[in-house]
Amino acid sequence: WELGKDIKLHIYPNQNMMLEQFLVQAEKQRITASGSISGKPEDQLRVAFSQLESSIFKPFTGADLHGTLDANIQITSVLNKPVIQGTIEADSMYLGKVLIGELKATSEFLPTTNRLNIEGTVSRDKTVMVRANGYVDLGLASNMNINLQLDNARLQLLEPFLEGLASEMKGWVRGKVILSGLLKAPKMKGKLFVSSGSFKVNLLQTVYTFSDSVKLTEKVIDVSGARLFDNEKNQATLTTAKLYHSFFEDFYLDVKGSYRKFKVLNTTLNDNNLYYGNAIVTGTIDMYGPFNDLMLKANARTNAGTKIYLPFGEAQTVRVTEAYISFKKKELANTPGSDTIRKVAVSGIRLDFNIEVTDEAYGEIILDKTTGDIIKVVGSGKMKMTFDSKGDFSLLGEYLIKSGQYTFTSFNVFNKNFDINPGSTIVWSGDPLDGQADIVARYGLNTSLSPLIPALSNEALLQKPEVRRRYPVDVRMQLRGALLSPTITLGIDIIDYPKNSEMATYVTNFQTRILTDEQELNRQVFSLLVLRSFMADNAVQGSIQPGNSLGEMLSNQLSNWLSTVDENLEVSVDLTGLNQNSVNSFNVRFSYTLLKGRLRITRDGAISNNQNQNTASAIAGDWTIEYMLTSDGKFRAKMFHRNNLNVITTALNANNTSQGASIMHTQSFNRLSELFEKRRKRKAKKEAKSQAAGVLNQEERQ
């Protein structure tokens, strides 16, 4: 701050003074004064503030105000009992980072009462939102009494007080509030009503809307009974919702509520590197504690629309070497014992979640995002997730897989989608990176069995149609032990072939051989995954057609791109081989989910460029339609159409299909007796109703 150069102060014998051109300035901030300084009521001193930063008042008010003030003040009887009058204006006043608006106020200080009377307004876009009138005692008590009338004030003004917990607050507030007490320890009483309110919970990244009343007392902001709605208009009811405070410091939250099919998670990998996704759940919540040590407990059951992703990072890969497969654990950038991989910034929030996972929820365990090494599952289980005050993440429980897919990857080029067998499990007992897997997955393909028959031993057999045709074969992979470094066991299952034919002996000999010859098993698995065929004994080991690997990469990239068009669409295209046959006839599988996950349509089969093969049945392929008759999925209906593969009909080039439909009911239980509890309850209820009817009939007769 600098003093002006032309300041003049005239001092007269009668104790009167005259001040001229007084100036103090700091860059754009200016304080000027001129006029008479005396004890006479007719003499006046005029003081003006220009572009004065409001932050200089923070030591006196405690409020984090930002903005520039302009003021004009007149003081009479300066040396006796001064009377002060003035006006204050601010174009853009901020509380923290939140815009309050335009401030206009008039004030008057009367020495007889020692009070500063205040009257003012706060406006946004030329609309008055808050009117204030009252006084501040400038004596030793320094107390105040100010009436606030809110008319369409913005809910956003509360955001600085909830920093770190909530943001993006919107809505309108109306009502009356009385501010009293000391300037540094204000008390607030009143009742407000919020309309079209909304806010984002920072930890969950979910946005909720509400319209409810707010009760204000000296130490509590109470919104108990409020109803919150997510973006799908599903409701949560806050039976208790109180924010305790000590003069707007030392906040303590106490919230209890229940919700049904409510969105409680809407995060991405950038928000949380341990878990993210969308969670739609039914259950209860209990949240309490100060903002810097908030405890959040929840009991929840997952509903349709839940998609959870666990990005556990790089873990297990498969390396192809000299025509056989060896498994090697990669060194983790963050080992399971490292603290950094298990930590997450939770801003002083502790979590304790008990979650009943249902098969309506979809999950992905991302082992290596860059290569696409992912386990995709649908299943059920009871899980417990906790965060402690240090940010350590713990996961407990057993997850039973109903259906799923494991993407097996090598060299970042070829990958195969293995279908996971129902009944496979993953168990966590603390560290999420130490999950124990017991997973059986299968990769199915149709291939010829002719390489299993030595060419020189039976050339006539190799020419028969039943040998030249393709049969369904599964490559079986079992993963047991630590999820990130499991023990992997391979196997090959030839699903269907003519067991009474001449070729059955060769197939049986092959199956017996791979049970004891691990090198032969690895060689054949490698051939089936990369070349999509068995490898004959006289085949050159390690030979790979470049078109197959390139075809795998193009198929996967095309499938992934098509699946991103719509989150409800899953597409798989098989262009393996990139030869004339694969281009003229390739497999396309797609699934589409409608009605919020209740209806699923799936099509599978080959599409050919040969017009002679493009019959209506061939174009339709194998398809299924599954519909959940009830929202919980306990009752389902299913229809299917399938093109059957048959030796005789294939040879005759005939069309052989089958269709069917089914209705399925599933019921979960922990004890066998639970299956009959509802029946017993219904029977007891029927007997009670019958007895009650008998009593009424008897009374009527009497």
XYZ file of C-alpha atoms in Angstrom:
702
model
C 0.000 0.000 0.000
C 1.266 3.448 -0.881
C 0.245 6.903 0.301
C -0.688 9.568 -2.238
C 1.732 12.474 -2.829
C -0.690 15.430 -2.504
C -2.357 14.682 0.855
C -3.125 17.815 2.873
C -4.322 18.095 6.469
C -5.301 21.576 7.728
C -5.370 22.009 11.512
C -7.271 24.997 12.931
C -7.112 26.549 16.449
C -10.698 25.486 17.258
C -9.700 21.755 17.085
C -11.200 21.455 13.656
C -9.296 19.725 10.829
C -9.763 19.587 7.093
C -8.527 16.577 5.098
C -7.871 16.940 1.354
C -6.899 14.399 -1.315
C -6.185 11.569 1.131
C -5.255 8.448 -0.895
C -3.994 4.974 -0.056
C -3.680 2.499 -2.923
C -2.379 -0.941 -3.823
C -2.541 -1.547 -7.561
C -6.286 -1.149 -8.387
C -7.427 -0.941 -4.777
C -8.010 2.628 -3.603
C -9.160 4.255 -0.353
C -9.850 7.993 -0.551
C -11.078 10.487 2.046
C -11.860 14.203 2.215
C -13.865 16.540 4.412
C -14.058 17.996 7.899
C -12.902 16.232 11.052
C -14.615 17.822 14.031
C -17.199 17.293 16.727
C -19.896 19.289 14.991
C -22.858 17.373 13.537
C -22.869 19.559 10.436
C -19.260 18.699 9.528
C -18.851 15.624 7.358
C -15.984 13.338 6.385
C -16.427 11.375 3.180
C -14.611 8.041 2.720
C -14.702 5.936 -0.446
C -13.460 2.395 -1.254
C -12.808 1.427 -4.867
C -12.026 -2.112 -6.078
C -11.276 -3.171 -2.515
C -10.562 -6.927 -2.192
C -13.081 -8.461 0.217
C -10.543 -11.091 1.307
C -8.936 -8.536 3.631
C -11.996 -8.915 5.914
C -11.464 -12.701 6.383
C -9.620 -12.285 9.743
C -12.695 -10.477 11.097
C -15.529 -12.536 9.535
C -13.910 -15.955 9.048
C -15.668 -16.247 5.671
C -13.676 -17.124 2.546
C -15.097 -14.244 0.515
C -13.641 -13.125 -2.797
C -14.573 -10.152 -4.914
C -14.131 -6.415 -5.093
C -16.127 -3.861 -3.118
C -17.063 -0.276 -3.867
C -18.309 1.823 -0.935
C -19.238 5.398 -0.096
C -19.326 6.342 3.600
C -20.277 9.631 5.314
C -19.189 10.291 8.899
C -20.418 13.250 10.976
C -19.265 14.320 14.460
C -16.049 12.388 13.957
C -14.436 13.701 17.176
C -17.570 13.469 19.335
C -20.146 10.719 18.825
C -19.716 9.802 15.189
C -22.704 8.859 13.055
C -21.810 6.664 10.107
C -23.879 6.086 6.985
C -22.897 4.372 3.788
C -23.574 2.122 0.828
C -21.627 -0.954 -0.316
C -21.767 -2.630 -3.719
C -20.038 -5.694 -5.223
C -20.560 -6.919 -8.778
C -19.255 -10.493 -8.435
C -18.874 -11.839 -4.926
C -17.627 -15.419 -4.368
C -17.774 -17.708 -1.335
C -14.848 -20.017 -1.933
C -15.212 -20.933 -5.613
C -18.972 -20.399 -5.693
C -20.432 -17.234 -7.197
C -22.800 -15.490 -4.752
C -23.781 -12.668 -7.063
C -24.236 -8.933 -6.881
C -24.223 -7.439 -3.391
C -25.893 -4.140 -2.494
C -26.234 -2.896 1.078
C -26.854 0.259 3.065
C -25.708 0.695 6.639
C -25.987 3.177 9.458
C -24.081 3.314 12.740
C -25.697 5.123 15.672
C -23.419 5.783 18.671
C -26.399 5.837 21.060
C -27.091 2.120 20.462
C -23.595 1.099 19.352
C -25.233 -0.885 16.544
C -24.576 -1.039 12.862
C -27.938 -1.348 11.119
C -27.795 -3.250 7.852
C -30.178 -3.635 4.932
C -29.219 -5.258 1.638
C -29.851 -7.679 -1.212
C -28.001 -10.380 -3.115
C -28.912 -10.727 -6.794
C -28.028 -12.951 -9.747
C -28.892 -11.975 -13.300
C -30.845 -8.959 -12.010
C -33.060 -11.203 -9.867
C -33.071 -10.654 -6.087
C -32.363 -13.974 -4.334
C -31.715 -12.889 -0.740
C -32.976 -9.918 1.271
C -31.334 -9.099 4.586
C -32.078 -6.630 7.384
C -30.940 -6.389 10.969
C -28.029 -5.153 13.039
C -24.537 -5.980 14.247
C -23.516 -4.814 17.732
C -20.053 -3.262 17.489
C -19.556 -3.175 21.233
C -17.729 -5.726 23.319
C -20.496 -8.314 22.737
C -20.139 -8.141 18.931
C -23.408 -10.040 18.507
C -25.833 -9.770 15.612
C -29.442 -10.311 14.648
C -30.105 -10.460 10.923
C -33.239 -11.680 9.145
C -32.729 -13.388 5.789
C -35.516 -13.860 3.280
C -34.530 -16.332 0.553
C -36.422 -16.346 -2.712
C -34.986 -18.708 -5.340
C -31.516 -18.577 -3.836
C -29.069 -21.038 -5.345
C -28.318 -24.277 -3.501
C -24.780 -24.009 -4.813
C -23.987 -21.645 -1.916
C -23.724 -24.719 0.358
C -20.997 -26.327 -1.762
C -18.025 -24.719 0.061
C -19.227 -26.265 3.336
C -19.386 -29.758 1.773
C -16.090 -29.576 -0.084
C -14.675 -33.048 -0.776
C -17.979 -34.778 -0.072
C -20.359 -33.281 -2.668
C -20.107 -31.012 -5.697
C -22.061 -29.716 -8.723
C -24.896 -28.607 -6.454
C -27.907 -27.154 -8.240
C -31.389 -26.098 -7.241
C -33.395 -23.303 -5.691
C -33.970 -22.436 -2.048
C -36.707 -20.340 -0.493
C -37.649 -19.638 3.113
C -36.684 -17.564 6.174
C -33.566 -17.728 8.334
C -32.443 -15.757 11.393
C -28.724 -15.232 11.998
C -27.795 -14.432 15.577
C -24.942 -14.782 18.031
C -21.355 -13.634 17.612
C -19.816 -12.786 14.266
C -17.236 -15.553 14.677
C -19.779 -17.985 16.189
C -23.042 -17.456 14.284
C -26.280 -19.250 15.099
C -28.881 -20.006 12.477
C -32.563 -20.893 12.810
C -35.265 -21.256 10.227
C -36.920 -23.459 7.644
C -36.149 -23.695 3.965
C -37.544 -25.589 1.005
C -35.320 -26.854 -1.815
C -36.840 -27.349 -5.265
C -35.194 -29.055 -8.256
C -32.144 -29.798 -6.118
C -29.291 -31.991 -7.328
C -25.728 -32.834 -6.287
C -22.914 -35.254 -7.073
C -21.389 -37.558 -4.444
C -17.693 -37.268 -5.236
C -16.666 -40.709 -3.986
C -19.369 -42.506 -6.000
C -19.632 -40.055 -8.934
C -23.408 -40.450 -8.770
C -25.827 -37.556 -9.263
C -29.014 -37.387 -7.180
C -32.025 -35.083 -7.355
C -34.443 -34.086 -4.598
C -37.075 -31.535 -3.534
C -37.595 -31.363 0.234
C -37.719 -29.085 3.270
C -34.681 -28.285 5.427
C -34.891 -27.508 9.141
C -32.196 -25.275 10.626
C -31.427 -25.099 14.340
C -28.466 -23.713 16.234
C -26.423 -26.906 15.825
C -28.225 -29.091 13.253
C -29.144 -28.959 9.569
C -31.914 -31.565 9.321
C -33.303 -33.108 6.102
C -34.654 -36.324 7.648
C -37.369 -37.924 5.558
C -35.927 -36.584 2.317
C -36.207 -38.665 -0.833
C -33.355 -38.892 -3.332
C -33.739 -39.976 -6.952
C -31.025 -41.266 -9.258
C -30.906 -40.574 -13.000
C -33.343 -43.464 -13.601
C -35.890 -41.964 -11.146
C -35.309 -44.784 -8.633
C -35.754 -43.696 -5.022
C -33.825 -43.732 -1.776
C -35.426 -42.574 1.476
C -33.313 -40.939 4.179
C -35.044 -41.853 7.420
C -32.372 -39.866 9.294
C -30.269 -37.152 7.654
C -28.674 -34.658 10.025
C -25.574 -32.514 9.741
C -24.340 -31.398 13.163
C -21.973 -28.447 13.514
C -20.439 -26.128 16.062
C -20.989 -22.628 14.674
C -20.436 -23.996 11.147
C -17.242 -25.773 12.115
C -16.476 -29.351 13.205
C -19.200 -30.855 11.005
C -20.556 -34.328 11.926
C -22.824 -36.296 9.582
C -25.500 -38.806 10.618
C -27.432 -40.458 7.764
C -29.550 -43.614 7.700
C -31.675 -44.710 4.775
C -32.967 -47.412 2.459
C -33.064 -47.717 -1.317
C -34.425 -49.980 -4.049
C -32.807 -50.532 -7.464
C -30.781 -47.399 -6.759
C -27.568 -46.332 -8.509
C -24.782 -46.108 -5.928
C -21.721 -46.191 -8.188
C -20.896 -44.491 -11.491
C -17.112 -44.370 -11.677
C -14.360 -44.903 -14.234
C -10.772 -46.109 -13.941
C -9.655 -42.485 -13.522
C -11.811 -42.193 -10.383
C -10.644 -45.390 -8.681
C -7.861 -47.762 -9.732
C -9.136 -50.692 -7.643
C -12.756 -50.953 -8.733
C -15.112 -48.971 -10.938
C -18.286 -49.252 -12.966
C -22.035 -48.927 -12.385
C -23.828 -50.437 -9.396
C -27.632 -50.693 -9.132
C -28.552 -52.089 -5.714
C -31.288 -52.578 -3.129
C -30.527 -52.282 0.571
C -29.745 -49.950 3.486
C -27.087 -47.356 4.293
C -25.604 -45.922 7.495
C -23.167 -43.001 7.263
C -21.749 -41.178 10.270
C -18.727 -39.245 11.507
C -16.817 -36.034 10.791
C -15.909 -35.241 7.220
C -12.254 -36.168 7.758
C -13.146 -39.590 9.217
C -16.477 -40.562 7.707
C -17.756 -44.128 8.163
C -19.992 -45.520 5.416
C -21.738 -48.846 6.003
C -24.075 -50.464 3.493
C -25.969 -53.705 3.004
C -26.883 -54.189 -0.622
C -28.126 -56.693 -3.183
C -27.217 -56.134 -6.832
C -29.853 -55.540 -9.507
C -29.913 -55.563 -13.293
C -27.643 -52.936 -14.829
C -24.765 -53.525 -12.408
C -21.381 -53.684 -14.137
C -18.275 -53.845 -11.927
C -14.673 -53.816 -13.160
C -11.672 -54.906 -11.057
C -8.471 -53.707 -12.832
C -5.954 -55.829 -10.952
C -3.259 -55.076 -13.521
C -0.794 -57.254 -15.398
C -0.509 -60.736 -13.986
C -0.415 -63.986 -15.962
C 0.457 -64.368 -19.624
C 1.051 -67.264 -21.974
C 4.211 -67.567 -24.072
C 4.445 -69.677 -27.271
C 7.820 -71.410 -27.639
C 8.895 -74.133 -30.072
C 5.448 -75.550 -30.803
C 4.427 -75.984 -27.163
C 2.971 -73.687 -24.537
C 4.758 -72.726 -21.337
C 3.289 -70.533 -18.623
C 5.378 -67.834 -17.037
C 4.461 -65.331 -14.360
C 5.341 -61.767 -15.263
C 6.989 -59.552 -12.667
C 4.399 -57.129 -11.391
C 5.115 -53.432 -11.401
C 3.401 -53.445 -8.019
C 3.689 -56.808 -6.273
C 0.877 -58.060 -4.019
C 2.959 -57.098 -1.017
C 3.360 -53.533 -2.167
C 1.310 -50.910 -0.365
C 0.946 -48.669 -3.413
C -1.185 -51.062 -5.439
C -3.708 -51.598 -2.646
C -4.193 -47.957 -1.732
C -6.860 -45.601 -2.961
C -7.507 -41.974 -2.113
C -10.764 -41.943 -0.157
C -10.445 -38.482 1.475
C -10.883 -39.690 5.041
C -13.796 -42.007 4.243
C -13.940 -45.560 5.634
C -16.148 -48.107 3.880
C -17.787 -51.314 5.092
C -19.998 -52.920 2.434
C -21.866 -56.227 2.700
C -22.915 -57.103 -0.838
C -25.093 -59.946 -2.062
C -24.066 -60.318 -5.673
C -26.787 -61.774 -7.914
C -26.524 -63.106 -11.448
C -28.116 -59.873 -12.670
C -24.716 -58.209 -12.176
C -21.895 -58.345 -14.725
C -18.260 -58.273 -13.682
C -14.822 -58.059 -15.263
C -11.490 -58.919 -13.681
C -8.910 -57.122 -15.809
C -5.616 -58.987 -15.486
C -3.827 -57.102 -18.281
C -5.667 -54.254 -20.025
C -3.061 -53.748 -22.757
C -3.279 -57.336 -24.019
C -6.973 -57.814 -23.257
C -6.329 -60.541 -20.645
C -9.758 -60.335 -18.990
C -12.147 -62.583 -17.066
C -15.789 -61.661 -17.766
C -18.329 -63.248 -15.444
C -21.956 -63.411 -14.360
C -22.651 -65.181 -11.090
C -23.575 -64.863 -7.438
C -22.011 -64.676 -4.007
C -21.818 -62.790 -0.740
C -18.951 -60.315 -0.572
C -17.575 -57.916 2.021
C -15.606 -54.867 0.867
C -13.809 -52.592 3.325
C -11.538 -49.567 3.274
C -9.742 -48.593 6.443
C -8.583 -45.114 7.435
C -5.237 -45.687 5.651
C -6.940 -46.485 2.357
C -6.209 -50.245 2.418
C -8.730 -52.233 0.400
C -9.975 -55.619 1.656
C -12.253 -58.087 -0.124
C -13.836 -61.152 1.505
C -16.219 -63.761 0.129
C -16.822 -66.451 -2.475
C -18.068 -65.735 -5.982
C -19.822 -68.589 -7.818
C -19.664 -68.168 -11.582
C -22.837 -68.949 -13.529
C -21.425 -68.059 -16.932
C -18.425 -66.174 -18.180
C -15.551 -65.802 -20.557
C -11.777 -65.800 -20.128
C -9.772 -64.050 -22.835
C -6.546 -65.988 -23.300
C -3.829 -63.781 -24.848
C -0.348 -64.242 -26.292
C 2.070 -61.882 -28.028
C -0.620 -59.141 -27.998
C -1.698 -60.616 -31.348
C -3.664 -63.813 -30.960
C -6.248 -64.267 -28.254
C -9.043 -66.728 -27.689
C -12.253 -66.411 -25.715
C -12.702 -69.395 -23.413
C -16.216 -69.986 -22.050
C -16.103 -70.505 -18.275
C -17.954 -73.540 -16.915
C -20.811 -72.882 -14.472
C -19.778 -73.702 -10.906
C -16.300 -72.185 -11.206
C -15.376 -70.047 -8.189
C -13.158 -67.181 -7.062
C -12.568 -66.766 -3.312
C -11.132 -63.684 -1.609
C -9.923 -63.704 1.996
C -8.508 -60.191 2.371
C -6.097 -58.776 -0.194
C -8.024 -58.458 -3.501
C -4.844 -59.414 -5.377
C -4.677 -62.730 -3.498
C -7.960 -64.128 -4.795
C -8.011 -67.907 -5.148
C -9.435 -69.229 -8.403
C -10.955 -72.579 -9.279
C -12.006 -71.979 -12.864
C -12.607 -74.382 -15.723
C -12.882 -72.731 -19.147
C -13.365 -74.143 -22.623
C -12.592 -72.917 -26.111
C -14.851 -74.645 -28.631
C -14.251 -75.060 -32.349
C -15.249 -77.372 -35.187
C -12.313 -79.136 -36.785
C -11.440 -82.273 -38.718
C -10.204 -85.369 -36.881
C -8.299 -86.648 -39.925
C -4.854 -85.488 -38.609
C -5.281 -88.062 -35.820
C -5.264 -90.866 -38.425
C -1.802 -91.677 -39.863
C -1.959 -91.062 -43.601
C 0.080 -94.163 -44.570
C -1.853 -96.567 -42.377
C -5.339 -96.055 -43.763
C -5.608 -93.868 -46.852
C -9.047 -95.233 -47.716
C -10.442 -94.190 -44.354
C -9.218 -90.607 -44.855
C -11.423 -90.287 -47.949
C -14.667 -91.149 -46.166
C -17.176 -88.314 -45.547
C -17.426 -88.944 -41.792
C -13.644 -88.427 -41.502
C -13.431 -85.355 -43.732
C -16.220 -83.467 -41.969
C -15.646 -81.275 -38.906
C -16.555 -82.217 -35.324
C -16.936 -80.077 -32.197
C -13.774 -80.027 -30.058
C -13.119 -78.210 -26.758
C -9.739 -77.021 -25.518
C -10.089 -77.202 -21.740
C -8.157 -74.915 -19.399
C -8.312 -75.198 -15.608
C -6.966 -72.358 -13.453
C -6.394 -73.121 -9.773
C -4.686 -71.202 -6.990
C -3.715 -67.534 -6.868
C -5.811 -65.529 -9.336
C -2.805 -63.594 -10.647
C -0.510 -66.645 -10.891
C -2.682 -69.770 -11.078
C -1.625 -73.328 -11.751
C -2.922 -74.066 -15.248
C -3.930 -77.520 -16.468
C -4.795 -78.145 -20.111
C -6.967 -80.746 -21.775
C -8.716 -81.588 -25.047
C -12.259 -82.957 -25.256
C -13.606 -84.304 -28.541
C -17.302 -83.727 -27.962
C -19.094 -85.664 -30.674
C -17.935 -88.162 -33.279
C -19.172 -91.526 -34.641
C -18.090 -93.812 -31.796
C -19.092 -96.937 -33.710
C -17.128 -96.007 -36.827
C -13.687 -97.148 -37.905
C -12.114 -93.810 -36.872
C -13.160 -94.244 -33.220
C -10.074 -96.380 -32.507
C -7.718 -93.585 -33.575
C -9.583 -91.001 -31.514
C -9.451 -93.224 -28.426
C -5.701 -93.809 -28.919
C -5.163 -90.051 -29.183
C -7.130 -89.326 -26.003
C -5.156 -91.959 -24.119
C -1.856 -90.571 -25.354
C -2.415 -86.952 -24.287
C -3.287 -88.112 -20.769
C 0.329 -89.212 -20.243
C 2.281 -87.188 -22.817
C 2.262 -83.538 -21.690
C 4.428 -82.414 -24.608
C 1.991 -83.880 -27.119
C -0.912 -82.306 -25.256
C 0.750 -78.859 -25.382
C 1.575 -79.336 -29.055
C -2.026 -80.152 -29.948
C -3.462 -77.348 -27.783
C -1.119 -74.915 -29.502
C -2.232 -76.156 -32.912
C -5.943 -75.946 -32.063
C -5.669 -72.413 -30.663
C -3.461 -70.955 -33.389
C -4.177 -73.094 -36.469
C -7.683 -74.245 -35.483
C -6.813 -77.824 -36.376
C -5.070 -80.861 -34.959
C -1.411 -81.341 -35.844
C -0.459 -84.613 -37.508
C 2.570 -86.543 -36.263
C 4.517 -85.755 -39.431
C 3.691 -82.035 -39.311
C 6.536 -79.527 -39.070
C 6.633 -78.340 -35.486
C 6.297 -74.649 -34.918
C 4.918 -73.835 -38.367
C 2.399 -71.032 -38.169
C 0.560 -69.481 -41.067
C 0.874 -65.672 -40.788
C -2.705 -65.295 -42.003
C -4.016 -67.091 -38.925
C -2.369 -64.719 -36.430
C -3.290 -61.661 -38.471
C -6.822 -62.991 -38.818
C -7.070 -63.424 -35.046
C -5.972 -59.827 -34.477
C -8.372 -58.421 -37.100
C -11.243 -60.530 -35.737
C -10.710 -59.309 -32.184
C -10.245 -55.668 -33.142
C -13.358 -55.730 -35.368
C -15.383 -57.455 -32.629
C -14.271 -54.919 -30.008
C -15.040 -51.965 -32.297
C -18.525 -53.232 -33.151
C -19.269 -53.852 -29.459
C -18.525 -50.194 -28.617
C -21.353 -48.979 -30.887
C -23.876 -49.768 -28.144
C -23.154 -50.873 -24.561
C -25.987 -53.417 -24.888
C -24.453 -54.974 -28.010
C -21.807 -57.717 -27.991
C -20.320 -58.793 -31.340
C -17.792 -61.503 -32.166
C -16.458 -61.925 -35.725
C -14.197 -64.846 -36.738
C -11.975 -64.138 -39.784
C -9.273 -66.606 -38.734
C -7.030 -67.681 -41.607
C -7.576 -64.759 -44.003
C -7.786 -67.303 -46.821
C -10.429 -67.598 -49.519
C -12.554 -70.000 -47.491
C -12.574 -67.820 -44.358
C -13.463 -64.688 -46.329
C -16.256 -66.465 -48.216
C -17.671 -68.003 -45.039
C -17.024 -66.556 -41.590
C -18.705 -66.869 -38.198
C -20.608 -63.943 -36.659
C -22.046 -64.009 -33.152
C -23.960 -61.097 -31.634
C -26.040 -60.558 -28.527
C -28.288 -57.607 -27.751
C -29.868 -56.751 -24.419
C -33.149 -54.811 -24.177
C -35.696 -53.737 -21.563
C -33.026 -52.848 -18.989
C -31.376 -56.244 -19.184
C -34.511 -58.411 -19.024
C -34.555 -59.439 -22.715
C -31.485 -60.896 -24.459
C -31.325 -61.959 -28.124
C -28.323 -63.964 -29.376
C -27.431 -65.058 -32.925
C -24.525 -67.410 -33.764
C -23.324 -69.126 -36.945
C -21.591 -68.698 -40.264
C -22.390 -66.163 -42.995
C -21.450 -67.233 -46.523
C -20.882 -65.380 -49.798
C -22.099 -68.453 -51.686
C -25.673 -67.749 -52.784
C -26.423 -71.480 -52.883
C -25.669 -71.713 -49.174
C -27.483 -68.534 -48.145
C -30.791 -70.131 -47.253
C -33.074 -68.374 -44.782
C -32.093 -70.879 -42.094
C -28.360 -70.377 -42.740
C -28.680 -66.600 -42.565
C -30.690 -66.800 -39.336
C -28.053 -69.111 -37.845
C -28.420 -70.466 -34.345
C -30.416 -68.035 -32.211
C -31.821 -67.844 -28.710
C -34.220 -65.436 -26.999
C -34.183 -65.278 -23.206
C -36.588 -63.137 -21.161
C -36.707 -62.617 -17.394
C -40.378 -62.988 -16.476
C -39.699 -61.369 -13.092
C -37.337 -58.479 -12.385
C -35.272 -60.599 -9.983
C -34.659 -63.188 -12.708
C -36.043 -66.136 -10.729
C -38.517 -66.930 -13.523
C -37.231 -66.959 -17.105
C -38.506 -68.026 -20.512
C -36.221 -69.177 -23.335
C -36.690 -70.013 -27.031
C -34.069 -71.363 -29.429
C -33.480 -72.347 -33.045
C -30.487 -74.538 -33.909
C -28.981 -75.916 -37.128
C -27.949 -79.504 -36.352
C -24.709 -80.978 -37.665
C -25.256 -84.544 -38.799
C -23.058 -86.895 -40.851
C -25.822 -88.182 -43.134
C -27.663 -84.907 -43.673
C -24.422 -83.020 -44.239
C -23.424 -85.485 -46.908
C -26.820 -85.110 -48.563
C -26.630 -81.288 -48.272
C -29.982 -81.289 -46.449
C -31.347 -78.832 -43.961
C -31.775 -80.235 -40.446
C -32.885 -77.870 -37.689
C -34.522 -78.071 -34.284
C -36.441 -75.579 -32.191
C -37.603 -75.486 -28.610
C -38.781 -73.419 -25.664
C -38.508 -73.643 -21.900
C -39.529 -71.911 -18.683
C -37.015 -71.961 -15.836
C -37.328 -71.151 -12.140
C -34.271 -70.725 -9.916
C -34.309 -70.459 -6.143
C -31.293 -69.768 -3.915
C -31.121 -71.303 -0.467
C -28.593 -72.030 2.269
C -30.515 -74.924 3.841
C -32.826 -77.441 2.211
C -35.548 -76.543 4.719
C -35.715 -73.000 3.320
C -37.328 -74.347 0.151
C -40.391 -75.391 2.136
C -40.650 -72.391 4.501
C -42.842 -70.353 2.160
C -45.113 -73.346 1.560
C -45.502 -73.847 5.308
C -46.172 -70.146 5.790
C -48.828 -70.156 3.062
C -50.422 -73.248 4.590
C -50.428 -71.688 8.063
C -51.861 -68.454 6.653
C -54.604 -70.383 4.829
C -55.479 -72.301 8.018
C -55.582 -69.069 10.029
C -57.830 -67.471 7.421
C -60.103 -70.497 7.446
C -60.329 -70.406 11.236
C -61.119 -66.694 11.164
C -63.874 -67.280 8.614
C -65.309 -70.017 10.833
C -65.380 -67.697 13.819
C -67.195 -65.035 11.795
C -69.782 -67.531 10.572
C -70.358 -68.702 14.133
C -70.792 -65.124 15.340
C -73.281 -64.415 12.529
C -75.316 -67.484 13.467
C -75.354 -66.372 17.106
